[in-house]
Amino acid sequence: MSLPSAVRLAASCSSRAVSRTSLRFLSPTQSSFTHNAISRSPKTSYIRLYASKSKAKSTADLVPGSKQALTSEVARLEYGKSEAKMNAAVEWYRKEVAGLETRASGRVTPPLLSPVRIELPGKGKDLVKLEEVATIGVRDGSTLIITVFEEHNLKAVEQALYAAKLPNIVPQRQDSRTIKIPIPRPTVEARNALTATAQRMAEDTRVQLRKIQQASVKKGDYKKHSVELEEFQKLADRNTAEVDKILAHMKKSTGAR
């Protein structure tokens, strides 16, 4: 019998229950150890057993909370909606800044007139794009030429150009189907004004992104420091950084501060 076996035997039996016969099978050293255990500890003793190293669980595969994916189906659906809305807001800003950047650089292109919407006679309140009723060309790199498909739409196109209130857009009628628009080179003040407009649009877009995030978080009623809160915050931060990047690119390309 081994020494640990003797200890377990001594712990499971009281001093009166263990006979001298059972101690006779032990070696002198073991017998002495067992006798002392019995005499000193009349009460039942327990030995604490520890798990072996082979059964210990490794933490290598554990994923931190900040890196866990959304597990709730409802949270994933809301995340998808929030992401789509934020992407739409950023793309709107990107498109608007592209138009401002073109004007600030002095390049004359047909997209300068993309905001123009025309109310045609007999079509009610339905507005149409300028390119649906006319062609837009560039002459000498500094003049836009608009040629309407039908003569009776010329007046409506001319009114729409004024109504759009685009800076430096002054239409000049050439004939019954053609309108000429000279585009002057932008001054430093004009470029700075366009950049200021882009900055205001950037702030409006950031506010919109925060509103989208807050609406999604409020709808989910997530706990503090939860994975969902972190994921929605990272989504908003990522789109806000994209807005800042678009604005910085415009400032660099136009030389504005």
Coordinates of C-alpha atoms in Angstrom, one line a residue:
M1 CA 0.0 0.0 0.0
S2 CA 1.4 3.4 -1.0
L3 CA 1.7 6.4 1.4
P4 CA -1.1 8.4 -0.2
S5 CA -3.4 5.3 0.2
A6 CA -2.5 5.1 3.8
V7 CA -3.3 8.8 4.3
R8 CA -6.7 8.4 2.7
L9 CA -7.4 5.3 4.8
A10 CA -6.5 7.3 7.9
A11 CA -8.7 10.2 7.0
S12 CA -11.8 8.0 6.3
C13 CA -11.7 6.1 9.5
S14 CA -11.9 7.2 13.1
S15 CA -9.2 6.3 15.5
R16 CA -11.4 3.6 17.1
A17 CA -12.4 2.0 13.8
V18 CA -8.9 1.3 12.6
S19 CA -7.5 -1.9 14.2
R20 CA -4.0 -2.8 14.8
T21 CA -4.3 -5.5 12.2
S22 CA -4.7 -2.9 9.4
L23 CA -1.6 -1.1 10.5
R24 CA 0.4 -4.3 10.5
F25 CA 0.5 -4.3 6.7
L26 CA 2.2 -0.9 6.6
S27 CA 5.9 -0.4 6.6
P28 CA 7.4 1.1 9.8
T29 CA 7.5 4.6 8.3
Q30 CA 4.0 4.3 6.9
S31 CA 2.7 2.8 10.2
S32 CA 4.2 5.7 12.2
F33 CA 2.7 8.3 9.8
T34 CA -0.7 6.7 9.9
H35 CA -0.7 6.3 13.7
N36 CA 0.2 10.0 14.1
A37 CA -2.6 11.0 11.7
I38 CA -5.1 9.0 13.6
S39 CA -4.1 10.2 17.0
R40 CA -3.8 13.9 16.1
S41 CA -6.8 14.2 14.0
P42 CA -9.8 12.4 15.5
K43 CA -12.1 14.2 13.1
T44 CA -12.5 13.3 9.4
S45 CA -9.8 15.0 7.3
Y46 CA -10.1 16.0 3.7
I47 CA -7.4 16.3 1.2
R48 CA -7.8 19.0 -1.5
L49 CA -7.3 17.6 -5.0
Y50 CA -6.1 19.8 -7.8
A51 CA -6.9 19.4 -11.5
S52 CA -4.1 18.1 -13.6
K53 CA -2.4 20.4 -16.1
S54 CA -3.7 18.3 -19.0
K55 CA -7.3 19.1 -18.1
A56 CA -6.8 22.8 -17.6
K57 CA -8.6 25.0 -20.1
S58 CA -6.5 27.2 -22.4
T59 CA -7.5 30.9 -22.8
A60 CA -5.8 31.2 -26.2
D61 CA -9.1 30.7 -28.0
L62 CA -11.0 33.3 -25.9
V63 CA -12.1 36.4 -27.8
P64 CA -12.1 39.8 -26.1
G65 CA -15.4 41.5 -25.9
S66 CA -14.3 44.3 -28.1
K67 CA -13.6 41.8 -30.9
Q68 CA -16.7 39.6 -30.6
A69 CA -19.2 39.7 -33.4
L70 CA -22.8 40.6 -32.9
T71 CA -24.6 37.5 -31.7
S72 CA -28.1 38.8 -31.6
E73 CA -30.1 38.6 -34.8
V74 CA -32.0 41.7 -33.9
A75 CA -28.7 43.6 -33.3
R76 CA -27.3 42.4 -36.7
L77 CA -30.4 43.6 -38.5
E78 CA -30.3 47.0 -36.9
Y79 CA -26.6 47.2 -37.6
G80 CA -27.2 46.6 -41.2
K81 CA -29.9 49.3 -41.4
S82 CA -27.7 51.8 -39.6
E83 CA -24.7 51.0 -41.9
A84 CA -26.9 51.5 -45.0
K85 CA -28.1 54.9 -43.7
M86 CA -24.6 56.0 -42.8
N87 CA -23.2 55.0 -46.1
A88 CA -26.0 56.9 -47.9
A89 CA -25.2 60.0 -45.9
V90 CA -21.4 59.8 -46.7
E91 CA -22.1 59.2 -50.4
W92 CA -24.4 62.2 -50.5
Y93 CA -21.6 64.3 -49.0
R94 CA -19.0 62.9 -51.4
K95 CA -21.2 63.8 -54.4
E96 CA -21.8 67.4 -53.1
V97 CA -18.2 68.0 -52.4
A98 CA -17.2 66.7 -55.9
G99 CA -19.4 69.4 -57.4
L100 CA -18.0 72.1 -55.1
E101 CA -14.4 70.9 -55.8
T102 CA -15.0 71.2 -59.6
R103 CA -16.3 74.7 -59.3
A104 CA -13.4 75.7 -57.0
S105 CA -10.8 74.3 -59.4
G106 CA -12.2 76.3 -62.3
R107 CA -12.9 73.3 -64.4
V108 CA -16.0 73.8 -66.6
T109 CA -18.0 70.6 -67.0
P110 CA -21.6 69.7 -67.6
P111 CA -22.0 68.3 -64.0
L112 CA -21.9 71.9 -62.8
L113 CA -25.6 72.1 -63.8
S114 CA -26.6 68.7 -62.2
P115 CA -28.7 70.4 -59.5
V116 CA -31.0 72.1 -62.0
R117 CA -34.5 70.7 -62.1
I118 CA -37.1 71.8 -64.7
E119 CA -40.9 72.0 -64.4
L120 CA -42.1 71.4 -67.9
P121 CA -45.4 72.9 -69.2
G122 CA -48.3 70.5 -69.0
K123 CA -46.4 68.0 -66.8
G124 CA -47.7 69.3 -63.5
K125 CA -45.3 69.5 -60.5
D126 CA -43.1 66.7 -61.7
L127 CA -39.6 67.9 -62.1
V128 CA -37.1 66.6 -64.6
K129 CA -33.3 66.8 -65.0
L130 CA -31.8 69.2 -67.4
E131 CA -30.1 66.4 -69.4
E132 CA -33.6 64.9 -70.1
V133 CA -34.7 67.8 -72.2
A134 CA -31.4 69.2 -73.5
T135 CA -27.7 68.5 -74.3
I136 CA -24.9 70.2 -72.3
G137 CA -21.6 70.9 -74.0
V138 CA -18.4 72.9 -73.2
R139 CA -16.9 75.5 -75.6
D140 CA -13.4 76.9 -75.2
G141 CA -13.1 75.3 -71.8
S142 CA -14.9 78.2 -70.2
T143 CA -18.5 78.3 -71.5
L144 CA -21.4 75.9 -71.1
I145 CA -23.7 75.5 -74.1
I146 CA -27.3 74.2 -73.5
T147 CA -29.3 73.1 -76.6
V148 CA -32.9 72.0 -75.9
F149 CA -34.5 69.2 -77.9
E150 CA -37.8 71.2 -78.3
E151 CA -38.0 74.9 -78.7
H152 CA -41.1 75.3 -76.4
N153 CA -39.0 74.1 -73.5
L154 CA -36.4 76.8 -73.7
K155 CA -38.2 79.2 -71.4
A156 CA -38.7 76.5 -68.8
V157 CA -35.0 75.6 -68.9
E158 CA -34.0 79.3 -68.6
Q159 CA -36.3 79.7 -65.5
A160 CA -34.9 76.6 -63.9
L161 CA -31.4 77.9 -64.3
Y162 CA -32.2 81.0 -62.4
A163 CA -34.2 79.1 -59.8
A164 CA -31.3 76.8 -59.0
K165 CA -29.3 79.9 -57.8
L166 CA -26.0 78.4 -58.7
P167 CA -23.1 80.8 -58.1
N168 CA -21.7 82.5 -61.3
I169 CA -24.4 80.8 -63.4
V170 CA -25.9 83.6 -65.6
P171 CA -27.8 82.1 -68.7
Q172 CA -27.7 84.0 -72.0
R173 CA -30.1 83.1 -74.7
Q174 CA -28.4 82.6 -78.1
D175 CA -31.3 81.6 -80.3
S176 CA -34.6 79.7 -80.0
R177 CA -32.9 76.5 -78.8
T178 CA -29.6 77.5 -77.4
I179 CA -28.5 79.0 -74.0
K180 CA -24.9 80.1 -73.3
I181 CA -23.4 80.3 -69.8
P182 CA -19.9 81.8 -69.5
I183 CA -18.1 80.5 -66.4
P184 CA -15.6 82.9 -64.9
R185 CA -12.4 81.7 -63.2
P186 CA -12.9 81.4 -59.4
T187 CA -11.1 83.9 -57.2
V188 CA -9.4 83.1 -53.9
E189 CA -12.5 84.4 -52.1
A190 CA -14.7 82.2 -54.2
R191 CA -12.6 79.1 -53.5
N192 CA -12.6 79.8 -49.7
A193 CA -16.4 80.3 -49.8
L194 CA -16.8 76.9 -51.5
T195 CA -14.6 75.3 -49.0
A196 CA -16.6 76.9 -46.2
T197 CA -19.7 75.4 -47.7
A198 CA -18.1 72.0 -47.8
Q199 CA -17.2 72.4 -44.1
R200 CA -20.8 73.2 -43.2
M201 CA -22.0 70.2 -45.1
A202 CA -19.4 68.1 -43.3
E203 CA -20.7 69.1 -39.9
D204 CA -24.3 68.4 -41.0
T205 CA -23.2 65.0 -42.2
R206 CA -21.5 64.2 -38.9
V207 CA -24.6 65.3 -37.0
Q208 CA -26.7 63.0 -39.2
L209 CA -24.3 60.1 -38.5
R210 CA -24.5 60.6 -34.7
K211 CA -28.3 60.7 -34.9
I212 CA -28.4 57.4 -36.8
Q213 CA -26.1 55.8 -34.2
Q214 CA -28.1 57.1 -31.3
A215 CA -31.4 56.0 -32.8
S216 CA -30.1 52.4 -33.3
V217 CA -28.6 52.3 -29.8
K218 CA -31.8 53.6 -28.2
K219 CA -33.9 51.1 -30.2
G220 CA -31.7 48.2 -28.9
D221 CA -31.5 49.4 -25.3
Y222 CA -28.1 47.8 -25.0
K223 CA -26.2 47.5 -21.7
K224 CA -23.2 49.7 -20.9
H225 CA -19.9 48.4 -22.3
S226 CA -21.7 45.8 -24.4
V227 CA -20.4 44.5 -27.7
E228 CA -23.3 46.1 -29.5
L229 CA -22.5 49.6 -28.2
E230 CA -18.9 49.2 -29.3
E231 CA -19.8 48.0 -32.7
F232 CA -22.2 50.9 -33.4
Q233 CA -19.6 53.4 -32.1
K234 CA -17.0 52.0 -34.4
L235 CA -19.4 52.2 -37.3
A236 CA -20.1 55.8 -36.6
D237 CA -16.4 56.6 -36.1
R238 CA -15.5 54.9 -39.4
N239 CA -18.0 56.9 -41.4
T240 CA -17.1 60.2 -39.6
A241 CA -13.4 59.5 -40.5
E242 CA -14.5 59.1 -44.2
V243 CA -16.2 62.5 -44.1
D244 CA -13.1 64.1 -42.7
K245 CA -11.0 62.5 -45.4
I246 CA -13.3 63.8 -48.2
L247 CA -13.1 67.3 -46.7
A248 CA -9.3 67.2 -46.3
H249 CA -8.9 66.1 -50.0
M250 CA -11.0 69.0 -51.2
K251 CA -8.9 71.5 -49.1
K252 CA -5.7 70.1 -50.5
S253 CA -6.9 70.0 -54.2
T254 CA -8.2 73.6 -54.0
G255 CA -5.4 75.1 -51.9
A256 CA -7.9 76.4 -49.4
R257 CA -7.3 76.5 -45.7

